[in-house]
Amino acid sequence: MDKIYDILVVGGGPAGVTSAIYAKRAGRDVAIIEKFVIGGQLSLIGEIENYPGFSSIAGDELAKDFRNHAKSLDIPFIYDDISDYDFAGEVKTVASKKQSYKAKAVILAMGSHPKELNIDGEKNFIGRGVSYCALCDGNFFKNQDVAVVGSGDSAVSDALYLSNTCKNVYVLTKNQLKLNNYSEADLSERENIKVLKGAISKQIEGDNKVQTLVYEKDGEESNLDVNAVFVAIGRKPDTDNLKDKINLNDRGFIETNDRMETSTKGVYACGDVRTSVIKQIATAVGDGAIAGNEASKYVLIMDKLNKK
């Protein structure tokens, strides 16, 4: 017979690992399924300066700490790429192309990834001036010139945040700004923010780090001398295979209540994959703690009911 876990966690980033730790400490039989590496996108981050308890720590070092903590509790890691879900019935099934896994409860923690510009030089300078998180990396560019590429609220939020510490902030948007929570006046009030409308980012150049952003405006190419390019054109959650399985918002993020419960009983979501105000390591860990605790209580209740 197939093994039935108490809880399966899909995704091994900060949220997923934390949820598994809390579930394991509550006495549940839990495993983490991860398609790449335990620690998730932490392994791709340079220095982290906004995670409590560490004034500064490399992303791969923090990822290692997460892995070691889970290992110390004998939480198994299953390396597989989940592509299908069946949440009907008391026993849930998650499956890859080669194997299926069963559990009484499932915690979804697949995370999300930033949308990329897909221009020359972008991938080459990730971690060396190209960033997708102003909150994470803005502090590294104090008193320097930076660019923010985007046309929505996230771009404006990043520009305002960066303007507090950076020398000059250039906002490049292909078309008009499309804002819900901000106005153009919010930007014009800051003397060190300049908006370049109709500017299409073409290429990022530099030696060992970002030095120039090449853009096209009104049919002419120009160079912008900046030390960093912050890409703020949105994020995409890894939920394509969850459509019609649970409720998603219009951008594909999983809808949950404050207990991390999804629209389906026994299925929880935490971290960047769910709807949230900000997406940071600290908030992912908080989500994971709640999800692990709530999923554990659900399994305990269901076990008691089934014994009657």
Short mmCIF file of C-alpha atoms in Angstrom, two decimals:
data_model
loop_
_atom_site.label_atom_id
_atom_site.label_comp_id
_atom_site.label_asym_id
_atom_site.label_seq_id
_atom_site.Cartn_x
_atom_site.Cartn_y
_atom_site.Cartn_z
CA MET A 1 0.00 0.00 0.00
CA ASP A 2 1.09 3.55 -0.66
CA LYS A 3 2.35 5.36 2.39
CA ILE A 4 -0.06 8.00 3.68
CA TYR A 5 1.66 10.88 5.43
CA ASP A 6 -0.07 13.04 7.96
CA ILE A 7 1.10 16.14 6.10
CA LEU A 8 2.91 16.74 2.84
CA VAL A 9 4.55 20.11 2.25
CA VAL A 10 4.98 21.04 -1.41
CA GLY A 11 7.88 23.49 -1.58
CA GLY A 12 11.07 23.66 0.45
CA GLY A 13 11.59 27.40 0.85
CA PRO A 14 11.41 29.28 4.18
CA ALA A 15 7.61 28.93 4.42
CA GLY A 16 7.59 25.24 3.56
CA VAL A 17 10.47 24.29 5.85
CA THR A 18 8.97 26.26 8.74
CA SER A 19 5.57 24.61 8.30
CA ALA A 20 7.21 21.19 8.29
CA ILE A 21 9.19 21.99 11.45
CA TYR A 22 6.04 23.06 13.30
CA ALA A 23 4.13 20.02 12.09
CA LYS A 24 6.93 17.65 13.08
CA ARG A 25 7.26 19.21 16.52
CA ALA A 26 3.51 18.69 16.94
CA GLY A 27 4.03 14.97 16.41
CA ARG A 28 2.88 14.69 12.81
CA ASP A 29 4.44 12.44 10.15
CA VAL A 30 5.53 15.06 7.62
CA ALA A 31 7.70 15.26 4.49
CA ILE A 32 8.84 18.09 2.22
CA ILE A 33 8.63 17.75 -1.57
CA GLU A 34 10.97 20.14 -3.39
CA LYS A 35 11.91 20.18 -7.08
CA PHE A 36 15.22 22.01 -6.74
CA VAL A 37 16.97 22.58 -3.42
CA ILE A 38 15.79 22.89 0.17
CA GLY A 39 15.92 26.56 1.03
CA GLY A 40 14.34 27.58 -2.25
CA GLN A 41 15.23 30.98 -3.66
CA LEU A 42 17.35 31.76 -0.61
CA SER A 43 20.17 29.98 -2.42
CA LEU A 44 20.04 32.61 -5.17
CA ILE A 45 20.18 35.65 -2.89
CA GLY A 46 23.40 37.43 -1.98
CA GLU A 47 23.53 39.17 1.38
CA ILE A 48 20.39 39.36 3.52
CA GLU A 49 20.17 42.23 5.99
CA ASN A 50 16.49 42.28 6.97
CA TYR A 51 15.97 38.87 8.57
CA PRO A 52 15.79 39.21 12.39
CA GLY A 53 18.66 37.70 14.30
CA PHE A 54 21.22 38.24 11.55
CA SER A 55 22.65 41.68 10.88
CA SER A 56 23.93 40.16 7.64
CA ILE A 57 23.92 36.63 6.27
CA ALA A 58 24.45 35.13 2.83
CA GLY A 59 21.34 33.61 1.29
CA ASP A 60 22.94 30.21 0.75
CA GLU A 61 24.10 30.14 4.38
CA LEU A 62 20.58 30.83 5.64
CA ALA A 63 19.26 28.16 3.29
CA LYS A 64 21.78 25.73 4.78
CA ASP A 65 20.55 26.60 8.28
CA PHE A 66 16.96 25.86 7.21
CA ARG A 67 18.01 22.50 5.75
CA ASN A 68 20.01 21.52 8.82
CA HIS A 69 17.15 22.41 11.14
CA ALA A 70 14.76 20.18 9.19
CA LYS A 71 17.36 17.38 9.07
CA SER A 72 17.85 17.56 12.83
CA LEU A 73 14.16 16.67 13.21
CA ASP A 74 14.45 13.79 10.71
CA ILE A 75 12.06 15.44 8.27
CA PRO A 76 12.51 13.62 4.95
CA PHE A 77 13.17 15.54 1.74
CA ILE A 78 11.59 14.21 -1.44
CA TYR A 79 13.07 15.71 -4.60
CA ASP A 80 10.35 15.72 -7.22
CA ASP A 81 8.39 18.13 -9.42
CA ILE A 82 4.70 18.02 -8.54
CA SER A 83 2.44 18.57 -11.54
CA ASP A 84 -0.99 17.33 -10.49
CA TYR A 85 -3.22 17.53 -7.43
CA ASP A 86 -6.28 15.63 -6.23
CA PHE A 87 -7.82 17.15 -3.11
CA ALA A 88 -11.09 15.21 -3.20
CA GLY A 89 -11.76 12.99 -0.21
CA GLU A 90 -10.04 12.78 3.15
CA VAL A 91 -6.77 11.52 1.67
CA LYS A 92 -5.15 14.04 -0.67
CA THR A 93 -2.87 13.12 -3.56
CA VAL A 94 -0.07 15.12 -5.15
CA ALA A 95 1.68 13.64 -8.14
CA SER A 96 4.64 14.13 -10.44
CA LYS A 97 5.06 12.53 -13.84
CA LYS A 98 6.74 9.52 -12.21
CA GLN A 99 5.10 9.05 -8.83
CA SER A 100 2.19 10.02 -6.58
CA TYR A 101 2.19 10.85 -2.86
CA LYS A 102 -0.68 10.75 -0.36
CA ALA A 103 -1.41 12.66 2.83
CA LYS A 104 -4.24 13.60 5.15
CA ALA A 105 -3.35 17.27 4.73
CA VAL A 106 -1.31 19.24 2.24
CA ILE A 107 0.55 22.52 2.70
CA LEU A 108 1.25 24.41 -0.52
CA ALA A 109 4.44 26.46 -0.33
CA MET A 110 5.70 26.54 -3.91
CA GLY A 111 6.47 30.24 -3.78
CA SER A 112 6.46 32.66 -6.68
CA HIS A 113 9.09 34.05 -8.99
CA PRO A 114 9.59 37.58 -10.30
CA LYS A 115 8.75 38.30 -13.88
CA GLU A 116 11.88 39.11 -15.85
CA LEU A 117 12.56 41.77 -18.46
CA ASN A 118 14.19 39.18 -20.73
CA ILE A 119 16.75 41.64 -22.06
CA ASP A 120 20.46 41.22 -22.75
CA GLY A 121 22.62 41.34 -19.65
CA GLU A 122 19.78 40.82 -17.17
CA LYS A 123 20.67 37.30 -16.05
CA ASN A 124 24.41 38.07 -16.10
CA PHE A 125 24.07 40.75 -13.45
CA ILE A 126 21.62 39.12 -11.04
CA GLY A 127 23.10 39.70 -7.60
CA ARG A 128 25.54 42.23 -9.08
CA GLY A 129 23.17 45.13 -9.56
CA VAL A 130 20.09 43.46 -11.02
CA SER A 131 17.50 42.89 -8.31
CA TYR A 132 13.85 41.95 -8.09
CA CYS A 133 13.39 43.14 -4.51
CA ALA A 134 14.02 46.73 -3.45
CA LEU A 135 13.23 45.88 0.18
CA CYS A 136 15.87 43.17 0.11
CA ASP A 137 18.68 44.90 -1.76
CA GLY A 138 18.03 48.63 -1.76
CA ASN A 139 20.25 49.21 1.25
CA PHE A 140 23.29 48.12 -0.76
CA PHE A 141 22.99 51.18 -3.00
CA LYS A 142 22.95 54.06 -0.55
CA ASN A 143 23.84 57.40 -2.14
CA GLN A 144 24.01 55.76 -5.59
CA ASP A 145 21.95 56.12 -8.75
CA VAL A 146 19.48 53.35 -9.48
CA ALA A 147 16.73 52.51 -11.97
CA VAL A 148 13.33 50.96 -11.36
CA VAL A 149 11.61 49.31 -14.34
CA GLY A 150 7.85 48.94 -14.12
CA SER A 151 4.56 50.76 -14.48
CA GLY A 152 2.42 49.60 -11.55
CA ASP A 153 2.08 50.10 -7.83
CA SER A 154 5.05 47.86 -7.06
CA ALA A 155 7.34 50.03 -9.19
CA VAL A 156 6.15 53.20 -7.47
CA SER A 157 6.48 51.58 -4.05
CA ASP A 158 10.04 50.51 -4.88
CA ALA A 159 10.94 53.97 -6.19
CA LEU A 160 9.62 55.71 -3.09
CA TYR A 161 11.44 53.28 -0.84
CA LEU A 162 14.72 53.65 -2.73
CA SER A 163 14.47 57.44 -2.83
CA ASN A 164 14.95 57.52 0.94
CA THR A 165 18.53 56.25 0.64
CA CYS A 166 19.62 56.43 -2.99
CA LYS A 167 20.98 59.53 -4.69
CA ASN A 168 18.76 59.43 -7.79
CA VAL A 169 15.99 57.03 -8.75
CA TYR A 170 14.92 56.71 -12.40
CA VAL A 171 11.58 55.04 -13.10
CA LEU A 172 11.30 53.60 -16.61
CA THR A 173 7.86 52.66 -17.85
CA LYS A 174 6.89 51.54 -21.35
CA ASN A 175 3.54 53.29 -21.25
CA GLN A 176 1.56 55.34 -18.77
CA LEU A 177 1.71 54.44 -15.10
CA LYS A 178 -1.14 52.14 -14.07
CA LEU A 179 -1.72 52.82 -10.39
CA ASN A 180 -4.31 51.78 -7.83
CA ASN A 181 -2.76 52.63 -4.48
CA TYR A 182 -0.49 55.50 -5.55
CA SER A 183 -0.61 58.56 -7.79
CA GLU A 184 1.97 60.24 -9.99
CA ALA A 185 2.01 63.04 -7.44
CA ASP A 186 3.63 60.65 -4.97
CA LEU A 187 6.61 60.45 -7.30
CA SER A 188 6.76 64.11 -8.31
CA GLU A 189 6.96 65.13 -4.66
CA ARG A 190 10.37 63.47 -4.40
CA GLU A 191 13.07 65.64 -5.97
CA ASN A 192 15.39 62.67 -6.55
CA ILE A 193 12.85 60.62 -8.56
CA LYS A 194 12.62 61.06 -12.32
CA VAL A 195 10.02 59.23 -14.41
CA LEU A 196 10.89 58.29 -18.00
CA LYS A 197 7.60 57.43 -19.73
CA GLY A 198 7.71 55.48 -22.95
CA ALA A 199 11.17 54.16 -22.08
CA ILE A 200 11.76 50.60 -23.22
CA SER A 201 14.62 48.84 -21.46
CA LYS A 202 16.89 47.17 -24.02
CA GLN A 203 20.12 46.03 -22.37
CA ILE A 204 22.07 46.06 -19.11
CA GLU A 205 25.82 46.61 -19.36
CA GLY A 206 28.82 46.71 -17.05
CA ASP A 207 32.07 45.03 -16.14
CA ASN A 208 31.73 43.06 -12.91
CA LYS A 209 28.56 44.91 -11.88
CA VAL A 210 25.80 47.03 -13.38
CA GLN A 211 26.98 50.31 -14.83
CA THR A 212 24.57 51.17 -17.63
CA LEU A 213 20.94 50.60 -18.58
CA VAL A 214 20.35 51.04 -22.30
CA TYR A 215 16.80 52.13 -23.17
CA GLU A 216 14.85 53.33 -26.18
CA LYS A 217 12.57 56.35 -26.04
CA ASP A 218 10.84 58.01 -28.97
CA GLY A 219 12.80 55.82 -31.36
CA GLU A 220 16.20 56.81 -29.98
CA GLU A 221 18.54 54.77 -27.79
CA SER A 222 20.03 56.35 -24.68
CA ASN A 223 22.30 55.20 -21.86
CA LEU A 224 21.45 55.63 -18.22
CA ASP A 225 24.40 55.43 -15.83
CA VAL A 226 23.13 53.54 -12.80
CA ASN A 227 24.56 51.18 -10.22
CA ALA A 228 21.47 48.97 -10.01
CA VAL A 229 18.37 48.00 -11.96
CA PHE A 230 15.35 47.01 -9.88
CA VAL A 231 12.81 45.04 -11.92
CA ALA A 232 9.25 45.59 -10.68
CA ILE A 233 6.93 44.19 -13.33
CA GLY A 234 5.16 41.72 -11.07
CA ARG A 235 5.50 38.19 -9.75
CA LYS A 236 4.08 34.91 -10.97
CA PRO A 237 3.05 32.20 -8.51
CA ASP A 238 3.68 28.55 -9.34
CA THR A 239 -0.01 27.66 -9.39
CA ASP A 240 -0.76 26.80 -13.03
CA ASN A 241 -1.66 23.24 -12.03
CA LEU A 242 -4.04 24.36 -9.28
CA LYS A 243 -6.70 26.00 -11.42
CA ASP A 244 -10.16 24.62 -10.54
CA LYS A 245 -8.63 22.80 -7.55
CA ILE A 246 -8.74 25.68 -5.02
CA ASN A 247 -9.60 29.36 -5.15
CA LEU A 248 -7.00 31.62 -6.75
CA ASN A 249 -7.12 35.39 -7.17
CA ASP A 250 -7.01 37.07 -10.58
CA ARG A 251 -3.19 36.95 -10.56
CA GLY A 252 -3.02 33.27 -9.71
CA PHE A 253 -2.11 33.58 -6.02
CA ILE A 254 -3.82 31.21 -3.57
CA GLU A 255 -6.53 32.76 -1.43
CA THR A 256 -6.37 31.86 2.27
CA ASN A 257 -7.81 33.05 5.55
CA ASP A 258 -5.65 34.12 8.49
CA ARG A 259 -5.18 30.45 9.44
CA MET A 260 -3.63 29.74 6.01
CA GLU A 261 -6.66 27.58 5.10
CA THR A 262 -7.54 27.45 1.42
CA SER A 263 -11.03 26.92 0.00
CA THR A 264 -10.55 23.14 0.38
CA LYS A 265 -10.54 21.47 3.77
CA GLY A 266 -7.21 19.93 4.66
CA VAL A 267 -5.30 22.08 2.18
CA TYR A 268 -3.23 25.04 3.40
CA ALA A 269 -0.98 27.58 1.72
CA CYS A 270 1.82 29.75 3.03
CA GLY A 271 4.54 32.10 1.86
CA ASP A 272 4.86 33.81 -1.50
CA VAL A 273 2.37 31.53 -3.23
CA ARG A 274 -0.58 33.03 -1.35
CA THR A 275 -2.13 36.48 -1.37
CA SER A 276 -0.22 38.81 0.97
CA VAL A 277 0.74 42.45 1.40
CA ILE A 278 4.50 41.92 1.16
CA LYS A 279 6.61 38.90 0.30
CA GLN A 280 9.65 38.61 2.54
CA ILE A 281 11.52 35.80 4.30
CA ALA A 282 10.15 36.94 7.66
CA THR A 283 6.53 36.89 6.50
CA ALA A 284 7.02 33.51 4.80
CA VAL A 285 8.32 32.04 8.05
CA GLY A 286 5.33 33.49 9.93
CA ASP A 287 2.93 31.99 7.41
CA GLY A 288 4.68 28.64 7.67
CA ALA A 289 4.39 28.54 11.43
CA ILE A 290 0.64 29.12 11.21
CA ALA A 291 0.14 26.61 8.38
CA GLY A 292 2.13 23.88 10.14
CA ASN A 293 0.24 24.39 13.37
CA GLU A 294 -3.20 24.55 11.76
CA ALA A 295 -2.61 21.54 9.50
CA SER A 296 -1.44 19.57 12.53
CA LYS A 297 -4.64 20.39 14.42
CA TYR A 298 -6.72 19.41 11.39
CA VAL A 299 -5.05 16.00 11.15
CA LEU A 300 -5.46 15.39 14.88
CA ILE A 301 -9.18 16.23 14.72
CA MET A 302 -9.74 14.04 11.67
CA ASP A 303 -7.92 11.10 13.30
CA LYS A 304 -10.11 11.39 16.38
CA LEU A 305 -13.28 11.52 14.30
CA ASN A 306 -12.23 8.45 12.29
CA LYS A 307 -11.62 6.44 15.47
CA LYS A 308 -15.17 6.92 16.70
#
